[in-house]
Coordinates of C-alpha atoms (C1' of nucleotides) in Angstrom, one line a residue:
Chain A
X23 CA -107.4 164.3 -4.7
X24 CA -105.8 161.0 -6.9
X25 CA -106.3 157.5 -5.6
X26 CA -103.8 156.3 -8.1
X27 CA -101.5 155.3 -5.2
X28 CA -102.8 152.7 -3.2
X29 CA -103.9 152.1 0.7
X30 CA -100.7 150.8 1.9
X31 CA -102.1 148.6 4.5
X32 CA -105.3 149.3 5.4
X33 CA -106.9 146.8 3.0
X34 CA -108.2 144.1 5.3
X35 CA -109.5 146.5 8.5
X36 CA -112.8 149.0 8.0
X37 CA -112.2 152.3 8.0
X38 CA -112.8 154.5 11.0
X39 CA -114.8 157.0 11.7
X40 CA -113.8 160.9 11.4
X41 CA -112.7 163.0 9.2
X42 CA -109.3 161.1 6.9
X43 CA -105.8 162.6 7.2
X44 CA -104.6 165.2 4.4
X45 CA -101.1 163.1 4.3
X46 CA -102.9 159.3 4.3
X47 CA -102.1 157.3 7.4
X48 CA -99.4 154.9 8.0
X49 CA -101.3 152.3 9.1
X50 CA -99.6 150.9 11.8
X51 CA -101.9 149.3 14.4
X52 CA -101.6 152.8 16.6
X53 CA -104.3 154.6 17.2
X54 CA -103.8 158.4 17.1
X55 CA -103.5 158.8 20.7
X56 CA -100.7 156.5 20.5
X57 CA -98.6 157.5 17.5
X58 CA -98.6 161.0 19.1
X59 CA -97.2 159.7 22.4
X60 CA -94.8 157.8 20.9
X61 CA -93.5 160.5 18.5
X62 CA -93.6 162.8 21.6
X63 CA -92.0 160.5 23.7
X64 CA -89.0 160.4 21.4
X65 CA -89.1 164.3 20.3
X66 CA -89.2 165.7 24.4
X67 CA -86.4 162.7 24.4
X68 CA -84.3 164.7 21.2
X69 CA -84.9 168.2 22.0
X70 CA -86.3 168.2 25.2
X71 CA -90.1 168.9 26.2
X72 CA -90.0 172.6 25.9
X73 CA -88.3 173.0 22.7
X74 CA -90.5 170.7 21.2
X75 CA -93.6 172.4 19.4
X76 CA -96.5 170.6 19.0
X77 CA -96.5 171.6 15.3
X78 CA -93.7 169.5 15.4
X79 CA -95.3 166.5 17.0
X80 CA -97.8 167.2 15.0
X81 CA -96.1 166.9 12.0
X82 CA -94.3 163.7 13.1
X83 CA -97.7 162.2 13.4
X84 CA -98.9 163.7 9.9
X85 CA -101.9 165.4 11.4
X86 CA -102.4 169.0 11.5
X87 CA -101.3 170.7 14.9
X88 CA -104.3 171.7 15.7
X89 CA -105.8 168.4 15.9
X90 CA -103.7 167.1 18.6
X91 CA -106.3 169.4 20.6
X92 CA -108.8 166.8 19.9
X93 CA -106.7 163.9 22.1
X94 CA -105.0 165.9 24.7
X95 CA -106.0 168.9 26.7
X96 CA -102.8 170.2 25.7
X97 CA -98.6 170.0 25.8
X98 CA -98.2 168.9 29.1
X99 CA -101.2 166.5 29.1
X100 CA -98.9 164.3 26.6
X101 CA -95.9 164.7 28.7
X102 CA -97.6 163.8 32.3
X103 CA -99.5 160.5 29.7
X104 CA -95.7 159.6 28.8
X105 CA -94.5 160.1 32.9
X106 CA -96.9 157.7 34.1
X107 CA -96.7 155.0 31.7
X108 CA -93.0 154.4 32.5
X109 CA -93.4 154.9 36.6
X110 CA -96.4 153.0 37.1
X111 CA -95.1 149.9 35.0
X112 CA -92.5 149.6 37.4
X113 CA -94.8 149.9 40.0
X114 CA -97.0 147.2 39.4
X115 CA -94.0 144.7 39.3
X116 CA -92.4 145.7 42.3
X117 CA -95.6 145.0 43.9
X118 CA -96.4 141.7 42.1
X119 CA -92.3 141.0 43.4
X120 CA -93.3 141.6 47.2
X121 CA -95.6 138.7 47.4
X122 CA -93.5 136.7 45.5
X123 CA -91.7 133.8 47.4
X124 CA -88.4 135.1 46.3
X125 CA -84.6 135.9 48.0
X126 CA -84.7 139.7 48.9
X127 CA -81.7 139.9 46.3
X128 CA -83.3 138.2 43.6
X129 CA -86.7 140.4 43.7
X130 CA -84.4 143.8 44.1
X131 CA -82.4 142.3 41.1
X132 CA -85.9 141.4 39.1
X133 CA -87.3 145.1 40.0
X134 CA -83.9 146.7 38.4
X135 CA -84.2 144.8 35.6
X136 CA -87.5 145.3 35.0
X137 CA -87.0 149.0 35.5
X138 CA -83.8 149.6 33.2
X139 CA -85.4 148.2 30.9
X140 CA -88.9 149.8 30.6
X141 CA -86.1 153.2 30.3
X142 CA -83.9 151.6 27.7
X143 CA -87.0 150.0 25.5
X144 CA -88.4 151.9 21.9
X145 CA -89.6 154.8 24.2
X146 CA -86.5 156.1 23.4
X147 CA -85.3 159.2 25.3
X148 CA -88.1 159.9 27.5
X149 CA -86.0 159.1 30.8
X150 CA -84.6 162.5 29.8
X151 CA -87.7 163.8 30.2
X152 CA -87.5 162.3 33.9
X153 CA -84.7 165.1 35.2
X154 CA -87.3 167.8 33.5
X155 CA -87.2 171.0 36.1
X156 CA -91.2 171.5 34.5
X157 CA -91.8 168.6 36.5
X158 CA -91.6 170.3 40.0
X159 CA -95.3 171.6 38.9
X160 CA -98.3 170.9 40.7
X161 CA -99.7 169.1 37.2
X162 CA -97.1 166.6 37.5
X163 CA -97.7 166.0 41.4
X164 CA -98.9 162.5 41.3
X165 CA -96.1 161.2 38.3
X166 CA -93.5 162.7 41.5
X167 CA -95.0 161.0 44.2
X168 CA -94.9 157.8 41.7
X169 CA -91.6 158.7 41.5
X170 CA -91.1 158.8 45.2
X171 CA -93.0 155.4 46.1
X172 CA -90.9 153.8 43.2
X173 CA -87.5 154.7 45.0
X174 CA -88.7 154.0 48.1
X175 CA -90.0 150.4 47.2
X176 CA -86.1 150.5 45.8
X177 CA -84.9 151.2 49.8
X178 CA -87.2 148.5 51.2
X179 CA -86.1 145.9 48.6
X180 CA -82.4 147.0 49.2
X181 CA -83.0 146.7 52.7
X182 CA -84.4 143.6 52.9
X183 CA -81.6 142.6 50.2
X184 CA -79.1 143.8 53.1
X185 CA -80.2 142.1 55.8
X186 CA -80.8 139.0 54.1
X187 CA -77.0 138.6 53.1
X188 CA -74.7 140.4 56.0
X189 CA -74.9 140.2 59.9
X190 CA -76.3 144.0 60.9
X191 CA -73.5 145.8 61.5
X192 CA -72.2 145.5 57.8
X193 CA -75.8 145.7 56.3
X194 CA -76.2 149.2 58.2
X195 CA -73.0 150.6 56.7
X196 CA -74.2 149.7 53.6
X197 CA -77.7 151.2 53.8
X198 CA -76.2 154.4 53.3
X199 CA -75.2 153.4 49.8
X200 CA -78.8 152.0 49.2
X201 CA -79.1 154.8 46.8
X202 CA -76.9 154.7 44.6
X203 CA -79.0 151.4 43.0
X204 CA -81.5 153.9 41.9
X205 CA -79.0 156.2 40.8
X206 CA -77.6 153.7 38.6
X207 CA -80.9 153.0 37.4
X208 CA -81.8 156.4 36.7
X209 CA -78.8 157.2 35.0
X210 CA -79.3 154.6 32.4
X211 CA -80.5 158.2 31.2
X212 CA -77.8 159.7 30.1
X213 CA -76.4 156.7 28.1
X214 CA -77.7 157.7 24.9
X215 CA -74.7 160.5 25.1
X216 CA -72.4 157.5 25.2
X217 CA -73.5 155.3 22.2
X218 CA -75.8 153.2 20.4
X219 CA -78.8 150.7 21.5
X220 CA -76.3 148.0 22.0
X221 CA -74.3 150.3 24.3
X222 CA -76.9 151.0 26.4
X223 CA -78.3 146.9 26.7
X224 CA -74.7 146.4 28.3
X225 CA -75.2 149.3 30.5
X226 CA -78.4 147.9 31.8
X227 CA -75.7 145.0 32.2
X228 CA -73.4 146.7 34.1
X229 CA -75.8 148.4 36.2
X230 CA -77.6 145.0 37.6
X231 CA -73.8 143.5 37.9
X232 CA -72.5 146.7 39.5
X233 CA -75.9 146.9 42.0
X234 CA -74.8 143.3 43.4
X235 CA -71.5 144.2 44.1
X236 CA -72.5 147.2 45.8
X237 CA -74.9 145.4 48.2
X238 CA -71.5 142.9 48.8
X239 CA -72.9 140.0 47.0
X240 CA -69.9 138.3 46.2
X241 CA -68.9 138.0 42.5
X242 CA -69.1 134.0 42.1
X243 CA -73.0 134.8 42.6
X244 CA -73.7 137.1 40.7
X245 CA -74.9 135.7 37.1
X246 CA -76.5 133.7 39.3
X247 CA -78.6 135.9 40.9
X248 CA -79.4 137.8 37.6
X249 CA -80.4 134.7 36.0
X250 CA -83.1 133.8 38.5
X251 CA -84.0 137.8 38.5
X252 CA -84.5 137.3 34.6
X253 CA -87.2 134.1 35.6
X254 CA -88.7 135.9 37.9
X255 CA -89.5 138.3 35.7
X256 CA -90.2 136.0 33.0
X257 CA -92.9 134.5 35.4
X258 CA -93.9 138.2 35.5
X259 CA -95.2 138.8 32.4
X260 CA -96.5 135.7 32.0
X261 CA -98.7 136.6 34.5
X262 CA -99.3 140.2 33.1
X263 CA -99.9 138.0 29.9
X264 CA -97.2 141.0 28.6
X265 CA -94.5 139.6 26.6
X266 CA -91.1 141.3 26.4
X267 CA -91.6 142.3 22.3
X268 CA -88.0 142.9 21.5
X269 CA -88.6 144.9 18.4
X270 CA -92.5 143.8 17.1
X271 CA -93.3 146.3 14.5
X272 CA -91.4 149.6 13.2
X273 CA -92.6 153.3 13.3
X274 CA -92.3 154.6 10.4
X275 CA -92.3 157.7 11.5
X276 CA -90.4 160.1 8.9
Chain N
X9 CA -72.2 193.6 61.0
X10 CA -75.2 196.0 60.7
X11 CA -75.6 198.4 58.2
X12 CA -78.5 201.4 58.9
X13 CA -77.3 202.7 55.7
X14 CA -79.4 202.6 52.6
X15 CA -76.2 201.8 50.5
X16 CA -75.2 198.5 51.5
X17 CA -72.0 198.2 49.8
X18 CA -70.9 200.4 47.2
X19 CA -69.8 203.2 49.7
X20 CA -65.6 201.9 49.4
X21 CA -65.6 201.2 45.6
X22 CA -65.8 204.0 42.9
X23 CA -68.1 204.0 40.4
X24 CA -67.6 202.1 37.3
X25 CA -68.1 203.5 34.1
X26 CA -71.6 202.7 32.4
X27 CA -75.3 203.8 32.6
X28 CA -76.4 203.1 36.0
X29 CA -78.8 200.5 36.3
X30 CA -82.4 201.2 36.7
X31 CA -83.0 199.1 39.7
X32 CA -80.2 200.0 42.2
X33 CA -77.5 197.2 41.8
X34 CA -76.5 195.4 45.0
X35 CA -73.0 195.3 44.7
X36 CA -71.9 192.1 44.8
X37 CA -68.8 191.8 43.9
X38 CA -70.0 190.3 40.8
X39 CA -69.4 191.9 37.6
X40 CA -72.9 192.1 35.7
X41 CA -71.6 188.9 33.4
X42 CA -71.1 186.8 36.2
X43 CA -74.0 187.9 37.8
X44 CA -75.6 186.7 34.4
X45 CA -74.0 183.3 34.1
X46 CA -74.9 182.8 37.9
X47 CA -78.4 183.4 37.6
X48 CA -78.9 182.0 34.6
X49 CA -76.9 178.7 36.0
X50 CA -79.6 178.8 38.5
X51 CA -82.8 179.5 36.4
X52 CA -81.7 176.5 33.7
X53 CA -81.5 174.6 36.5
X54 CA -84.5 175.0 37.7
X55 CA -86.6 175.4 35.0
X56 CA -84.7 174.3 32.0
X57 CA -83.1 176.0 29.3
X58 CA -85.2 176.7 26.8
X59 CA -88.8 177.5 29.1
X60 CA -85.9 179.9 30.7
X61 CA -86.6 183.3 29.2
X62 CA -83.9 186.0 28.6
X63 CA -86.2 188.5 30.4
X64 CA -86.8 186.5 33.5
X65 CA -82.7 185.8 33.7
X66 CA -82.4 189.8 33.1
X67 CA -85.4 190.5 35.5
X68 CA -83.3 188.5 38.4
X69 CA -79.7 190.0 37.8
X70 CA -81.4 193.6 37.7
X71 CA -80.9 194.5 34.3
X72 CA -83.5 195.0 31.1
X73 CA -83.8 192.1 29.0
X74 CA -82.1 193.6 26.4
X75 CA -78.6 194.7 28.1
X76 CA -78.0 190.5 28.1
X77 CA -77.0 191.1 24.8
X78 CA -74.3 193.9 25.4
X79 CA -72.9 190.8 27.5
X80 CA -73.3 187.8 25.5
X81 CA -73.9 187.8 22.1
X82 CA -77.0 185.3 22.2
X83 CA -79.1 182.9 24.6
X84 CA -76.8 179.6 23.9
X85 CA -73.7 181.9 24.6
X86 CA -74.9 182.2 28.6
X87 CA -74.9 178.0 28.8
X88 CA -72.0 177.4 26.6
X89 CA -70.0 179.4 28.5
X90 CA -71.5 177.5 31.8
X91 CA -71.0 174.5 30.7
X92 CA -67.3 174.8 29.8
X93 CA -66.7 176.5 33.1
X94 CA -68.2 172.7 34.8
X95 CA -66.0 170.5 32.8
X96 CA -62.8 172.3 32.4
X97 CA -61.9 172.9 35.6
X98 CA -62.6 168.5 35.8
X99 CA -60.2 168.5 33.1
X100 CA -57.3 170.5 34.4
X101 CA -57.3 168.9 37.5
X102 CA -57.1 165.8 35.6
X103 CA -54.0 167.1 33.7
X104 CA -52.3 167.6 36.9
X105 CA -53.0 164.6 39.0
X106 CA -51.8 162.4 35.9
X107 CA -48.5 164.4 36.4
X108 CA -48.2 163.4 40.0
X109 CA -47.1 160.5 41.8
X110 CA -50.1 159.0 43.1
X111 CA -51.6 155.4 43.3
X112 CA -54.0 155.2 40.6
X113 CA -56.5 154.2 42.5
X114 CA -55.8 157.2 44.7
X115 CA -55.7 159.7 40.9
X116 CA -59.0 157.9 40.2
X117 CA -60.7 157.9 43.4
X118 CA -59.2 162.3 43.8
X119 CA -60.8 162.9 40.1
X120 CA -64.1 161.7 41.1
X121 CA -63.9 163.7 44.3
X122 CA -63.1 167.2 42.7
X123 CA -65.9 166.3 40.0
X124 CA -68.5 165.5 42.0
X125 CA -67.8 168.6 44.2
X126 CA -67.8 170.7 41.2
X127 CA -71.0 169.6 39.6
X128 CA -73.0 170.0 43.5
X129 CA -71.5 173.0 44.5
X130 CA -73.2 176.6 43.9
X131 CA -73.3 176.9 40.7
X132 CA -76.9 174.8 41.8
X133 CA -78.9 172.7 39.5
X134 CA -76.6 173.6 36.1
X135 CA -76.5 169.8 36.0
X136 CA -79.8 169.2 34.6
X137 CA -78.4 171.2 31.7
X138 CA -76.1 168.6 31.1
X139 CA -78.3 166.3 29.8
X140 CA -80.1 168.7 28.2
X141 CA -80.8 167.8 24.2
X142 CA -79.9 171.4 22.7
X143 CA -76.5 170.2 23.7
X144 CA -76.4 168.0 20.5
X145 CA -76.3 171.0 18.3
X146 CA -73.2 172.1 16.7
X147 CA -72.3 175.2 18.8
X148 CA -71.9 173.1 21.6
X149 CA -69.6 170.8 19.7
X150 CA -66.5 171.4 21.6
X151 CA -68.2 171.1 25.0
X152 CA -69.5 167.9 24.1
X153 CA -66.2 167.0 23.0
X154 CA -64.6 167.8 26.3
X155 CA -67.1 166.1 28.2
X156 CA -66.1 162.8 26.0
X157 CA -62.2 163.4 27.1
X158 CA -63.3 163.6 30.6
X159 CA -64.9 160.3 30.3
X160 CA -62.0 159.1 28.4
X161 CA -59.4 160.1 31.2
X162 CA -62.1 158.4 33.5
X163 CA -61.7 155.4 31.5
X164 CA -57.8 155.7 31.7
X165 CA -57.8 156.5 35.2
X166 CA -60.2 153.3 36.0
X167 CA -58.1 151.2 34.0
X168 CA -54.8 151.7 35.4
X169 CA -56.5 151.5 38.9
X170 CA -58.0 147.9 38.0
X171 CA -54.6 146.8 36.4
X172 CA -52.8 148.0 39.5
X173 CA -55.4 146.3 42.1
X174 CA -56.2 143.0 40.6
X175 CA -54.9 140.3 38.4
X176 CA -55.2 140.4 34.4
X177 CA -58.3 138.1 34.6
X178 CA -60.1 139.8 37.6
X179 CA -59.1 143.5 36.0
X180 CA -60.2 142.8 32.6
X181 CA -63.8 141.8 33.9
X182 CA -64.0 144.6 35.7
X183 CA -63.0 147.0 33.1
X184 CA -66.4 146.2 31.3
X185 CA -68.5 148.0 34.3
X186 CA -66.2 151.1 34.4
X187 CA -68.6 153.5 32.9
X188 CA -70.6 153.5 36.0
X189 CA -68.2 155.1 37.8
X190 CA -68.5 158.1 35.3
X191 CA -72.8 157.4 35.8
X192 CA -72.5 158.0 39.2
X193 CA -71.0 161.4 38.9
X194 CA -73.1 162.3 36.7
X195 CA -76.0 160.9 38.6
X196 CA -75.4 163.5 41.0
X197 CA -77.5 165.6 39.3
X198 CA -80.6 164.0 39.7
X199 CA -80.1 163.7 43.7
X200 CA -81.7 167.6 44.0
X201 CA -84.8 165.6 43.5
X202 CA -84.4 163.7 46.4
X203 CA -83.4 167.0 48.4
X204 CA -81.6 169.4 50.2
X205 CA -78.0 170.0 50.0
X206 CA -76.9 168.1 52.8
X207 CA -78.6 164.8 51.3
X208 CA -76.1 166.0 48.2
X209 CA -72.9 165.7 50.5
X210 CA -74.3 162.9 51.6
X211 CA -75.0 161.3 47.8
X212 CA -71.1 162.7 46.9
X213 CA -69.5 160.5 50.0
X214 CA -71.6 157.6 48.8
X215 CA -70.4 157.8 45.0
X216 CA -66.5 158.0 46.2
X217 CA -67.1 154.8 48.2
X218 CA -69.4 153.1 45.7
X219 CA -67.1 153.7 42.9
X220 CA -64.2 152.5 45.0
X221 CA -66.2 149.1 45.6
X222 CA -67.1 148.5 42.5
X223 CA -63.3 148.8 41.1
X224 CA -63.0 146.1 44.2
X225 CA -61.5 147.8 47.0
X226 CA -61.8 145.9 50.3
X227 CA -64.1 147.5 52.1
X228 CA -61.6 148.3 55.0
X229 CA -59.3 150.0 52.4
X230 CA -61.7 152.3 51.5
X231 CA -61.8 155.2 53.7
X232 CA -58.0 155.6 53.8
X233 CA -58.1 156.0 49.6
X234 CA -60.8 158.9 50.4
X235 CA -58.3 160.1 52.6
X236 CA -55.1 159.9 50.4
X237 CA -57.1 161.1 47.8
X238 CA -58.6 164.6 49.1
X239 CA -54.8 165.3 50.4
X240 CA -54.2 164.8 46.7
X241 CA -56.8 167.6 46.2
X242 CA -56.2 169.9 48.6
X243 CA -52.1 170.0 47.1
X244 CA -53.9 170.4 43.7
X245 CA -56.1 173.6 45.3
X246 CA -52.7 174.7 46.7
X247 CA -50.8 174.8 43.2
X248 CA -53.9 176.3 41.2
X249 CA -54.1 178.9 44.5
X250 CA -57.6 178.2 44.0
X251 CA -59.4 177.3 47.4
X252 CA -62.3 175.3 48.1
X253 CA -63.9 178.8 48.5
X254 CA -67.2 177.6 50.5
X255 CA -68.4 180.5 48.7
X256 CA -66.6 183.3 48.0
X257 CA -66.6 184.8 44.6
X258 CA -64.1 183.5 42.2
X259 CA -61.3 186.1 40.2
X260 CA -63.1 186.9 37.7
X261 CA -61.8 187.2 34.1
X262 CA -64.4 189.0 32.2
Chain D
dA13 C1' -125.1 161.8 15.0
dT14 C1' -120.9 160.8 15.4
dT15 C1' -116.2 160.8 15.2
dA16 C1' -111.6 162.8 14.3
dT17 C1' -110.0 165.8 10.8
dC18 C1' -109.2 170.1 8.8
dT19 C1' -108.5 175.7 8.6
dA20 C1' -107.9 180.0 10.3
dT21 C1' -106.9 182.9 13.2
dA22 C1' -106.2 185.5 17.9
dG23 C1' -103.3 186.3 21.7
dA24 C1' -99.5 185.7 23.9
dT25 C1' -95.4 184.9 23.9
dC26 C1' -89.9 184.8 22.9
dT27 C1' -85.4 186.7 21.2
dA28 C1' -82.5 190.3 19.5
dT29 C1' -81.7 194.3 16.7
dA30 C1' -81.5 199.6 16.5
dG31 C1' -80.8 203.5 18.8
dA32 C1' -81.1 206.6 22.7
dT33 C1' -79.0 208.1 27.1
dA34 C1' -76.1 208.3 31.9
dA35 C1' -72.5 207.4 33.8
dT36 C1' -67.0 207.8 34.1
dG37 C1' -62.3 208.4 32.6
dC38 C1' -59.4 211.3 29.7
Chain L
dA3 C1' -64.9 208.3 24.0
dT4 C1' -65.9 204.7 26.5
dT5 C1' -68.7 202.1 28.8
dA6 C1' -73.1 199.6 30.2
dT7 C1' -77.3 200.6 30.4
dC8 C1' -81.9 201.9 28.5
dT9 C1' -86.3 202.7 25.5
dA10 C1' -88.7 200.6 22.2
dT11 C1' -90.1 197.4 18.9
dA12 C1' -89.8 194.0 14.9
dG13 C1' -90.1 189.7 13.3
dA14 C1' -91.0 185.2 14.6
dT15 C1' -92.6 182.1 16.8
dC16 C1' -95.6 178.7 19.8
dT17 C1' -100.3 177.1 21.9
dA18 C1' -104.9 176.6 22.5
dT19 C1' -109.8 178.2 20.2
dA20 C1' -113.2 178.8 16.7
dG21 C1' -116.0 176.6 13.5
dA22 C1' -116.3 173.9 9.1
dT23 C1' -115.4 169.7 7.0
dA24 C1' -115.4 164.8 5.6
dA25 C1' -115.9 160.5 6.8
dT26 C1' -118.2 156.3 8.8
dG27 C1' -122.7 154.4 11.4
dC28 C1' -127.4 154.3 12.8

DNA sequence: ATTATCTATAGATCTATAGATAATGC
DNA sequence: ATTATCTATAGATCTATAGATAATGC
């Protein structure tokens, strides 16, 4: 082995135990497990779950195919892990929001904003996976029920918002179309078909505005609601201690 | 009607040439090619494209795996055929609508109604395929461009509708969120996660109403617009000679 | 000793092709 | 002769396991 290429980054940090990779690791602060998840997320999104092979994931990470099985029981365990990492945060955020003293519309709007951000963030196109049929199977029952729970929260928050905004009869009418909100958020998933990153952020804003309009919020009030929702989210992130992290460290996945 | 005869249906029709299937064919009026398409549509929708094997499709149809290659060059040719059969009709409908003397909102609404109906009809969950990553590849370039073309028609019709409904400034504002309409239609795809058939039809109605609300159509006018759109569609179907056909077989141009 | 990786491979697919076969129709 | 199917199979995967190996840490 030739040592003339200097180790890129690992200087400060002690080497960890374990046989070294044959392809020297780009030390990017991620554990191998996290690297696998990140890469798999991207590949599943780009190619679909079934079409993505364990070898592809491994090679992108820079390990051998079999090494993945040291970190995950099998291929679906990777998918399961990824999925729970998108839905669970939204549910946690929802719980927090529920306890805050917020106007119902703002609460709902904040949840949607959070959800959209999660979906459109760097876990690239994992969203596609959302639609993935393999989710029907039993292994993913927990993921699935979490997803259902989230939709129920949308309904609950949405219903509260409508009740607070409109007289009973009109609120009831609008309730029928409440699932459209969830649909708009989920549809963010498809946006990658239409363009690049910036396009998505724009979609997120559109979806928020549109959702509020669907709730019957008057046009001139909408910006205000959005702003207050963003404030609530800022509070949430402060409370949880997790910052938005616009684009911290790049991954050198080639 | 109750049949006590073992041969279900094939009595009246002359047998066609070709070696008979080992599993006797349920004579349902579909050509083998159509049977393959229908079955593949269902399986792709349920399991995804990559996960569905040619053997599964064949066995569901009642032929041997290799026989499929008599009807289609390869597996992706099946997918390509299915996709073009969902987008193409919508584009044709759009062309027809464009030439009609219709109020812009009605025209747009009619297109959406048609599209929703196609997506939610018996080609079960093919919609999932819509999101499928394999579509990125070159073989599907034509399908992809058709999809883009359809979205552009949405934008065009949507823009016309907004211009006809609102003063310039407001119309411009609403234009930004125009892609939400397409998103709502595409999201119909995900509805299968939430429930059965009836649920979907309800979603279609919701999506229509919601879209009109997003366009800034006053609530009390919405039912009227929907009705006129439906009328336009009825005219279209009469013109093309294709009826809604709740669950009939279509003319097979194999 | 423990951790994380590697090499090698069994076993299980799955796609697509080659060539035989059984009908109808001329 | 033509059509549509069948049988058989090559070749190309892909997942997951077994067991060796190279680091660190005690």
